[in-house]
Structure formats: structure tokens, C-alpha cells
């Protein structure tokens, strides 16, 4: 069945370093969403990418959607301690299961001050 | 605007017992989803309601799980009888449309002993 792979599972960086997490789907997606979950919290929506090759920026965060709409990445420039948490990608398909999100396993980011 | 709420926040039960989880979505959101995260694994889809109808229940693990959404407002997820492997965090989410961001509740942490 549908799978969304996400790497790395863990990333430890020093404050100020960059961070990237990668997501790859076994099938072509309708769109991909990114969520952040702080320790002890719940997933919070960050952004949605819909178009092939789309790139979106939110301050220090850059999100990309691949040309084939099967992969995506999130890059954080100059990490801060407030960036700590688990970052999930989640894809949606076309068709009757459109609402369903297929989550990657998440990348747990730790930032040392 | 109130967010998605879930009750209880924690539940500890013994194998073979019954537990009912409740979710109140954001007012006006027709789409309601249930997800589950087992320790260390990805967040997995359980089912999707559109108003009171089950749009997609392909993620329900077996017939010990029963979800309802009477009147298209709040939803309940009953596990009967509970098994050890049912332990995890159960998230509810709601959205305005199938393809828009999903707002997650704080989750119910279920522990089956």
C-alpha cells in the first residue's frame, strides 16, 4: 500500500546550524503537508504544497515539492532552540481517500544552545 | 475560535475492558478524522467522517473499533475489548475541506495493561 518514507529519524544540531528533512512517497501525491509537533504536544500545520516543483518559504523555513510530486523537503536555516520538535510530512492522494493523510515517521530535531 | 478538543487526555485500562474516546471538532468543520500513533511509529489514519457519514474507514484495524459521529458534530471512538496493542496516542483532527489543513486535538493517550 501507500507509503511515505521520511529521513532522518533523528537530527541533533547546534544552534545556528542548518537542518533538512526529506520525504518520499511510493505514489504520486495530490499535495503534501508539513506539521510540527512540540514535545508533549500535537501536530500543528505548517504549510501545504500543491504544485509540481513548488517552493515556499516561511522565514527561516523552506519547503519544496518535487517535480514528480512524490518527494518533498523541509530546510531550516540557522536553527534556533525554538525549532525543537518532530517534523512530519503528510501526503494526500486523489480520489475517494483524498482527505486521508499518509504520514511519514517524522524527524525529531534537537537543537543544542 | 476554540480548537479541537479531546476527552479524556489519558486513559489506563486493563486488557479486555472497554474505552470510549471523544472528540469535539472545530465548529463548522464537516470533516473529522481519527489517527493513532503507536510509540516510535508513524501517525496512522483510522477513519474520516464527512458530517455524520463515514467517508473512509479503511484504516480501522479491526471490528473491535467503532466510531460514530451522531448529528455530524462530536465523534466517539470505542474500543471493545481493548488489547495490549491498542496502546498509543489517539488524535482527532478536523478540517473545512478534504484538501485543506487539518487541525489536530491534543490527543488521548491510551494505555492498555
PDB file of C-alpha atoms in Angstrom:
ATOM      1  CA  UNK A   1       0.000   0.000   0.000  1.00  0.00           C
ATOM      2  CA  UNK A   2       0.807   3.683   0.064  1.00  0.00           C
ATOM      3  CA  UNK A   3       3.959   4.543   1.976  1.00  0.00           C
ATOM      4  CA  UNK A   4       5.626   7.794   2.913  1.00  0.00           C
ATOM      5  CA  UNK A   5       9.236   7.473   3.985  1.00  0.00           C
ATOM      6  CA  UNK A   6      10.922  10.232   5.925  1.00  0.00           C
ATOM      7  CA  UNK A   7      14.595  10.629   6.847  1.00  0.00           C
ATOM      8  CA  UNK A   8      16.439  11.105   9.032  1.00  0.00           C
ATOM      9  CA  UNK A   9      14.537   9.827  12.051  1.00  0.00           C
ATOM     10  CA  UNK A  10      16.655  11.934  14.426  1.00  0.00           C
ATOM     11  CA  UNK A  11      18.803  15.012  13.940  1.00  0.00           C
ATOM     12  CA  UNK A  12      20.889  16.761  16.560  1.00  0.00           C
ATOM     13  CA  UNK A  13      22.333  20.145  15.639  1.00  0.00           C
ATOM     14  CA  UNK A  14      23.977  23.045  17.368  1.00  0.00           C
ATOM     15  CA  UNK A  15      22.094  26.293  17.372  1.00  0.00           C
ATOM     16  CA  UNK A  16      22.876  28.187  14.198  1.00  0.00           C
ATOM     17  CA  UNK A  17      23.403  25.106  12.048  1.00  0.00           C
ATOM     18  CA  UNK A  18      21.070  24.201   9.210  1.00  0.00           C
ATOM     19  CA  UNK A  19      18.656  21.264   9.203  1.00  0.00           C
ATOM     20  CA  UNK A  20      16.939  19.325   6.418  1.00  0.00           C
ATOM     21  CA  UNK A  21      14.390  16.519   6.479  1.00  0.00           C
ATOM     22  CA  UNK A  22      13.380  14.554   3.391  1.00  0.00           C
ATOM     23  CA  UNK A  23      10.166  12.841   2.472  1.00  0.00           C
ATOM     24  CA  UNK A  24       9.499  10.321  -0.293  1.00  0.00           C
ATOM     25  CA  UNK A  25       6.175   8.799  -1.332  1.00  0.00           C
ATOM     26  CA  UNK A  26       5.685   5.468  -3.094  1.00  0.00           C
ATOM     27  CA  UNK A  27       2.954   7.062  -5.226  1.00  0.00           C
ATOM     28  CA  UNK A  28       2.248  10.445  -6.809  1.00  0.00           C
ATOM     29  CA  UNK A  29       0.567  12.768  -4.360  1.00  0.00           C
ATOM     30  CA  UNK A  30      -2.193  15.318  -4.765  1.00  0.00           C
ATOM     31  CA  UNK A  31      -0.498  17.555  -2.228  1.00  0.00           C
ATOM     32  CA  UNK A  32       1.859  17.351   0.701  1.00  0.00           C
ATOM     33  CA  UNK A  33       1.519  18.995   4.082  1.00  0.00           C
ATOM     34  CA  UNK A  34       4.074  19.585   6.794  1.00  0.00           C
ATOM     35  CA  UNK A  35       3.336  19.511  10.510  1.00  0.00           C
ATOM     36  CA  UNK A  36       5.374  20.229  13.617  1.00  0.00           C
ATOM     37  CA  UNK A  37       4.823  18.536  16.953  1.00  0.00           C
ATOM     38  CA  UNK A  38       6.488  20.018  20.008  1.00  0.00           C
ATOM     39  CA  UNK A  39       7.435  17.624  22.829  1.00  0.00           C
ATOM     40  CA  UNK A  40       4.249  16.616  24.621  1.00  0.00           C
ATOM     41  CA  UNK A  41       2.111  18.412  22.064  1.00  0.00           C
ATOM     42  CA  UNK A  42       0.097  17.615  18.994  1.00  0.00           C
ATOM     43  CA  UNK A  43       0.784  18.087  15.270  1.00  0.00           C
ATOM     44  CA  UNK A  44       0.410  21.690  14.145  1.00  0.00           C
ATOM     45  CA  UNK A  45       0.052  22.549  10.481  1.00  0.00           C
ATOM     46  CA  UNK A  46       2.949  24.435   8.905  1.00  0.00           C
ATOM     47  CA  UNK A  47       2.289  24.517   5.185  1.00  0.00           C
ATOM     48  CA  UNK A  48       0.752  22.792   2.173  1.00  0.00           C
ATOM     49  CA  UNK A  49       2.396  22.316  -1.224  1.00  0.00           C
ATOM     50  CA  UNK A  50       0.211  21.503  -4.211  1.00  0.00           C
ATOM     51  CA  UNK A  51       2.033  22.260  -7.454  1.00  0.00           C
ATOM     52  CA  UNK A  52       4.802  20.260  -9.048  1.00  0.00           C
ATOM     53  CA  UNK A  53       8.176  21.862  -8.251  1.00  0.00           C
ATOM     54  CA  UNK A  54       6.626  24.296  -5.793  1.00  0.00           C
ATOM     55  CA  UNK A  55       8.873  26.104  -3.317  1.00  0.00           C
ATOM     56  CA  UNK A  56       7.509  28.044  -0.355  1.00  0.00           C
ATOM     57  CA  UNK A  57       9.292  29.960   2.371  1.00  0.00           C
ATOM     58  CA  UNK A  58       8.307  30.864   5.889  1.00  0.00           C
ATOM     59  CA  UNK A  59      11.064  32.995   7.438  1.00  0.00           C
ATOM     60  CA  UNK A  60      13.914  30.512   8.013  1.00  0.00           C
ATOM     61  CA  UNK A  61      11.930  27.515   6.717  1.00  0.00           C
ATOM     62  CA  UNK A  62      11.983  26.475   3.041  1.00  0.00           C
ATOM     63  CA  UNK A  63       9.648  23.800   1.725  1.00  0.00           C
ATOM     64  CA  UNK A  64       9.973  22.076  -1.636  1.00  0.00           C
ATOM     65  CA  UNK A  65       7.722  19.716  -3.584  1.00  0.00           C
ATOM     66  CA  UNK A  66       9.363  17.571  -6.226  1.00  0.00           C
ATOM     67  CA  UNK A  67       8.615  17.750  -9.941  1.00  0.00           C
ATOM     68  CA  UNK A  68       7.054  14.293  -9.881  1.00  0.00           C
ATOM     69  CA  UNK A  69       5.019  15.172  -6.756  1.00  0.00           C
ATOM     70  CA  UNK A  70       6.496  12.184  -4.950  1.00  0.00           C
ATOM     71  CA  UNK A  71       9.080  13.836  -2.741  1.00  0.00           C
ATOM     72  CA  UNK A  72       9.423  16.869  -0.557  1.00  0.00           C
ATOM     73  CA  UNK A  73      11.878  18.515   1.784  1.00  0.00           C
ATOM     74  CA  UNK A  74      11.927  20.978   4.640  1.00  0.00           C
ATOM     75  CA  UNK A  75      15.056  23.022   5.233  1.00  0.00           C
ATOM     76  CA  UNK A  76      15.614  25.214   8.270  1.00  0.00           C
ATOM     77  CA  UNK A  77      18.375  27.802   8.075  1.00  0.00           C
ATOM     78  CA  UNK A  78      20.267  28.772  11.222  1.00  0.00           C
ATOM     79  CA  UNK A  79      18.280  26.676  13.683  1.00  0.00           C
ATOM     80  CA  UNK A  80      17.136  28.097  16.988  1.00  0.00           C
ATOM     81  CA  UNK A  81      16.175  26.327  20.210  1.00  0.00           C
ATOM     82  CA  UNK A  82      12.549  27.150  19.431  1.00  0.00           C
ATOM     83  CA  UNK A  83      12.779  24.851  16.383  1.00  0.00           C
ATOM     84  CA  UNK A  84      12.948  21.780  18.641  1.00  0.00           C
ATOM     85  CA  UNK A  85      10.256  19.199  17.903  1.00  0.00           C
ATOM     86  CA  UNK A  86       9.252  16.489  15.469  1.00  0.00           C
ATOM     87  CA  UNK A  87       8.586  17.471  11.885  1.00  0.00           C
ATOM     88  CA  UNK A  88       6.158  15.333   9.908  1.00  0.00           C
ATOM     89  CA  UNK A  89       5.401  15.303   6.227  1.00  0.00           C
ATOM     90  CA  UNK A  90       1.957  14.032   5.268  1.00  0.00           C
ATOM     91  CA  UNK A  91       0.682  13.384   1.779  1.00  0.00           C
ATOM     92  CA  UNK A  92      -2.791  13.233   0.324  1.00  0.00           C
ATOM     93  CA  UNK A  93      -3.960  11.223  -2.673  1.00  0.00           C
ATOM     94  CA  UNK A  94      -6.587  11.913  -5.287  1.00  0.00           C
ATOM     95  CA  UNK A  95      -9.881  10.058  -5.223  1.00  0.00           C
ATOM     96  CA  UNK A  96     -12.230   8.883  -2.518  1.00  0.00           C
ATOM     97  CA  UNK A  97      -9.456   8.703   0.080  1.00  0.00           C
ATOM     98  CA  UNK A  98      -8.477  12.294  -0.599  1.00  0.00           C
ATOM     99  CA  UNK A  99      -8.935  13.541   2.967  1.00  0.00           C
ATOM    100  CA  UNK A 100      -6.701  10.908   4.482  1.00  0.00           C
ATOM    101  CA  UNK A 101      -3.165  11.986   5.395  1.00  0.00           C
ATOM    102  CA  UNK A 102      -0.337   9.500   4.915  1.00  0.00           C
ATOM    103  CA  UNK A 103       2.282  10.495   7.472  1.00  0.00           C
ATOM    104  CA  UNK A 104       5.990   9.949   7.371  1.00  0.00           C
ATOM    105  CA  UNK A 105       7.585   8.697  10.540  1.00  0.00           C
ATOM    106  CA  UNK A 106       8.801  12.167  11.423  1.00  0.00           C
ATOM    107  CA  UNK A 107      12.209  13.691  12.069  1.00  0.00           C
ATOM    108  CA  UNK A 108      12.901  14.544  15.683  1.00  0.00           C
ATOM    109  CA  UNK A 109      15.047  17.680  15.836  1.00  0.00           C
ATOM    110  CA  UNK A 110      17.150  18.526  18.868  1.00  0.00           C
ATOM    111  CA  UNK A 111      18.952  21.872  18.996  1.00  0.00           C
ATOM    112  CA  UNK A 112      21.817  22.466  21.426  1.00  0.00           C
ATOM    113  CA  UNK A 113      22.245  26.029  22.602  1.00  0.00           C
TER     114      UNK A 113
ATOM    115  CA  UNK B   1     -12.153  30.244  17.980  1.00  0.00           C
ATOM    116  CA  UNK B   2     -11.947  27.086  20.081  1.00  0.00           C
ATOM    117  CA  UNK B   3      -9.707  24.340  18.762  1.00  0.00           C
ATOM    118  CA  UNK B   4     -10.295  20.610  18.546  1.00  0.00           C
ATOM    119  CA  UNK B   5     -10.837  19.114  21.974  1.00  0.00           C
ATOM    120  CA  UNK B   6     -10.482  15.519  23.088  1.00  0.00           C
ATOM    121  CA  UNK B   7     -11.506  13.682  26.210  1.00  0.00           C
ATOM    122  CA  UNK B   8     -10.023  12.099  28.210  1.00  0.00           C
ATOM    123  CA  UNK B   9      -6.423  13.200  27.921  1.00  0.00           C
ATOM    124  CA  UNK B  10      -5.220   9.929  29.430  1.00  0.00           C
ATOM    125  CA  UNK B  11      -6.827   6.557  29.942  1.00  0.00           C
ATOM    126  CA  UNK B  12      -5.358   3.481  31.588  1.00  0.00           C
ATOM    127  CA  UNK B  13      -7.406   0.308  31.293  1.00  0.00           C
ATOM    128  CA  UNK B  14      -6.907  -3.408  31.543  1.00  0.00           C
ATOM    129  CA  UNK B  15      -6.939  -5.773  28.623  1.00  0.00           C
ATOM    130  CA  UNK B  16     -10.499  -6.801  27.837  1.00  0.00           C
ATOM    131  CA  UNK B  17     -12.097  -3.604  29.108  1.00  0.00           C
ATOM    132  CA  UNK B  18     -13.914  -1.010  27.038  1.00  0.00           C
ATOM    133  CA  UNK B  19     -12.857   2.578  26.479  1.00  0.00           C
ATOM    134  CA  UNK B  20     -14.635   5.401  24.681  1.00  0.00           C
ATOM    135  CA  UNK B  21     -12.755   8.423  23.393  1.00  0.00           C
ATOM    136  CA  UNK B  22     -14.490  11.638  22.476  1.00  0.00           C
ATOM    137  CA  UNK B  23     -13.592  14.365  20.011  1.00  0.00           C
ATOM    138  CA  UNK B  24     -15.202  17.764  19.536  1.00  0.00           C
ATOM    139  CA  UNK B  25     -14.101  19.306  16.239  1.00  0.00           C
ATOM    140  CA  UNK B  26     -13.870  22.974  15.411  1.00  0.00           C
ATOM    141  CA  UNK B  27     -17.359  24.346  14.925  1.00  0.00           C
ATOM    142  CA  UNK B  28     -18.396  24.280  11.282  1.00  0.00           C
ATOM    143  CA  UNK B  29     -15.838  21.678  10.213  1.00  0.00           C
ATOM    144  CA  UNK B  30     -17.659  18.919   8.356  1.00  0.00           C
ATOM    145  CA  UNK B  31     -14.553  16.762   8.079  1.00  0.00           C
ATOM    146  CA  UNK B  32     -13.403  14.829  11.113  1.00  0.00           C
ATOM    147  CA  UNK B  33     -10.528  12.362  11.219  1.00  0.00           C
ATOM    148  CA  UNK B  34      -9.159   9.869  13.707  1.00  0.00           C
ATOM    149  CA  UNK B  35      -5.478   8.953  13.737  1.00  0.00           C
ATOM    150  CA  UNK B  36      -3.337   6.856  16.039  1.00  0.00           C
ATOM    151  CA  UNK B  37       0.341   6.963  16.879  1.00  0.00           C
ATOM    152  CA  UNK B  38       1.905   3.923  18.427  1.00  0.00           C
ATOM    153  CA  UNK B  39       5.176   4.600  20.261  1.00  0.00           C
ATOM    154  CA  UNK B  40       8.019   5.340  17.848  1.00  0.00           C
ATOM    155  CA  UNK B  41       5.965   4.758  14.727  1.00  0.00           C
ATOM    156  CA  UNK B  42       4.229   7.000  12.231  1.00  0.00           C
ATOM    157  CA  UNK B  43       0.855   8.606  12.770  1.00  0.00           C
ATOM    158  CA  UNK B  44      -1.641   6.257  11.135  1.00  0.00           C
ATOM    159  CA  UNK B  45      -5.030   7.130   9.723  1.00  0.00           C
ATOM    160  CA  UNK B  46      -8.052   5.352  11.168  1.00  0.00           C
ATOM    161  CA  UNK B  47     -11.079   6.949   9.543  1.00  0.00           C
ATOM    162  CA  UNK B  48     -12.660  10.050   8.029  1.00  0.00           C
ATOM    163  CA  UNK B  49     -16.147  11.412   8.605  1.00  0.00           C
ATOM    164  CA  UNK B  50     -17.877  13.913   6.382  1.00  0.00           C
ATOM    165  CA  UNK B  51     -20.642  15.235   8.583  1.00  0.00           C
ATOM    166  CA  UNK B  52     -22.200  12.085  10.042  1.00  0.00           C
ATOM    167  CA  UNK B  53     -21.153   9.755   7.213  1.00  0.00           C
ATOM    168  CA  UNK B  54     -18.050   7.587   7.144  1.00  0.00           C
ATOM    169  CA  UNK B  55     -16.181   8.667   4.027  1.00  0.00           C
ATOM    170  CA  UNK B  56     -13.222   6.356   4.530  1.00  0.00           C
ATOM    171  CA  UNK B  57     -12.806   3.779   7.276  1.00  0.00           C
ATOM    172  CA  UNK B  58     -10.098   1.755   5.617  1.00  0.00           C
ATOM    173  CA  UNK B  59      -7.639   2.458   8.403  1.00  0.00           C
ATOM    174  CA  UNK B  60      -9.701   0.888  11.195  1.00  0.00           C
ATOM    175  CA  UNK B  61      -7.599  -2.038  12.404  1.00  0.00           C
ATOM    176  CA  UNK B  62     -10.430  -4.488  13.201  1.00  0.00           C
ATOM    177  CA  UNK B  63     -14.020  -4.743  14.370  1.00  0.00           C
ATOM    178  CA  UNK B  64     -13.085  -4.014  17.972  1.00  0.00           C
ATOM    179  CA  UNK B  65     -13.023  -0.353  16.965  1.00  0.00           C
ATOM    180  CA  UNK B  66     -16.284   1.509  16.452  1.00  0.00           C
ATOM    181  CA  UNK B  67     -16.502   5.171  15.525  1.00  0.00           C
ATOM    182  CA  UNK B  68     -19.629   7.283  15.466  1.00  0.00           C
ATOM    183  CA  UNK B  69     -20.487  10.867  14.724  1.00  0.00           C
ATOM    184  CA  UNK B  70     -24.120  11.372  15.573  1.00  0.00           C
ATOM    185  CA  UNK B  71     -25.622  14.541  14.140  1.00  0.00           C
ATOM    186  CA  UNK B  72     -22.365  15.423  12.455  1.00  0.00           C
ATOM    187  CA  UNK B  73     -20.954  17.188  15.489  1.00  0.00           C
ATOM    188  CA  UNK B  74     -18.766  15.406  18.032  1.00  0.00           C
ATOM    189  CA  UNK B  75     -17.388  11.931  17.451  1.00  0.00           C
ATOM    190  CA  UNK B  76     -16.670   8.951  19.660  1.00  0.00           C
ATOM    191  CA  UNK B  77     -14.248   6.097  19.150  1.00  0.00           C
ATOM    192  CA  UNK B  78     -14.956   2.974  21.183  1.00  0.00           C
ATOM    193  CA  UNK B  79     -12.504   0.138  21.633  1.00  0.00           C
ATOM    194  CA  UNK B  80     -14.135  -3.064  22.861  1.00  0.00           C
ATOM    195  CA  UNK B  81     -12.497  -5.229  24.089  1.00  0.00           C
ATOM    196  CA  UNK B  82      -9.170  -3.459  24.354  1.00  0.00           C
ATOM    197  CA  UNK B  83      -5.949  -5.342  23.594  1.00  0.00           C
ATOM    198  CA  UNK B  84      -2.361  -4.519  24.558  1.00  0.00           C
ATOM    199  CA  UNK B  85      -1.500  -3.440  21.008  1.00  0.00           C
ATOM    200  CA  UNK B  86      -4.192  -0.760  21.130  1.00  0.00           C
ATOM    201  CA  UNK B  87      -1.968   1.374  23.371  1.00  0.00           C
ATOM    202  CA  UNK B  88      -0.896   4.649  21.821  1.00  0.00           C
ATOM    203  CA  UNK B  89      -1.951   8.238  21.333  1.00  0.00           C
ATOM    204  CA  UNK B  90      -5.244   8.755  19.526  1.00  0.00           C
ATOM    205  CA  UNK B  91      -5.526  12.056  17.707  1.00  0.00           C
ATOM    206  CA  UNK B  92      -8.638  13.613  16.308  1.00  0.00           C
ATOM    207  CA  UNK B  93      -8.437  16.269  13.612  1.00  0.00           C
ATOM    208  CA  UNK B  94     -10.928  18.378  11.730  1.00  0.00           C
ATOM    209  CA  UNK B  95     -10.880  20.436   8.555  1.00  0.00           C
ATOM    210  CA  UNK B  96     -13.169  22.612   6.471  1.00  0.00           C
ATOM    211  CA  UNK B  97     -12.483  20.745   3.246  1.00  0.00           C
ATOM    212  CA  UNK B  98     -10.790  17.494   2.296  1.00  0.00           C
ATOM    213  CA  UNK B  99      -7.707  19.200   0.928  1.00  0.00           C
ATOM    214  CA  UNK B 100      -7.158  21.906   3.491  1.00  0.00           C
ATOM    215  CA  UNK B 101      -5.080  21.885   6.637  1.00  0.00           C
ATOM    216  CA  UNK B 102      -6.178  19.590   9.411  1.00  0.00           C
ATOM    217  CA  UNK B 103      -6.385  20.924  12.955  1.00  0.00           C
ATOM    218  CA  UNK B 104      -5.346  18.342  15.482  1.00  0.00           C
ATOM    219  CA  UNK B 105      -6.608  17.926  19.004  1.00  0.00           C
ATOM    220  CA  UNK B 106      -4.279  17.329  21.959  1.00  0.00           C
ATOM    221  CA  UNK B 107      -4.766  13.570  21.745  1.00  0.00           C
ATOM    222  CA  UNK B 108      -5.818  10.840  24.159  1.00  0.00           C
ATOM    223  CA  UNK B 109      -3.013   8.682  25.486  1.00  0.00           C
ATOM    224  CA  UNK B 110      -4.413   5.170  25.891  1.00  0.00           C
ATOM    225  CA  UNK B 111      -2.528   2.584  27.895  1.00  0.00           C
ATOM    226  CA  UNK B 112      -3.804  -0.990  27.947  1.00  0.00           C
ATOM    227  CA  UNK B 113      -2.299  -3.142  30.695  1.00  0.00           C
TER     228      UNK B 113
END
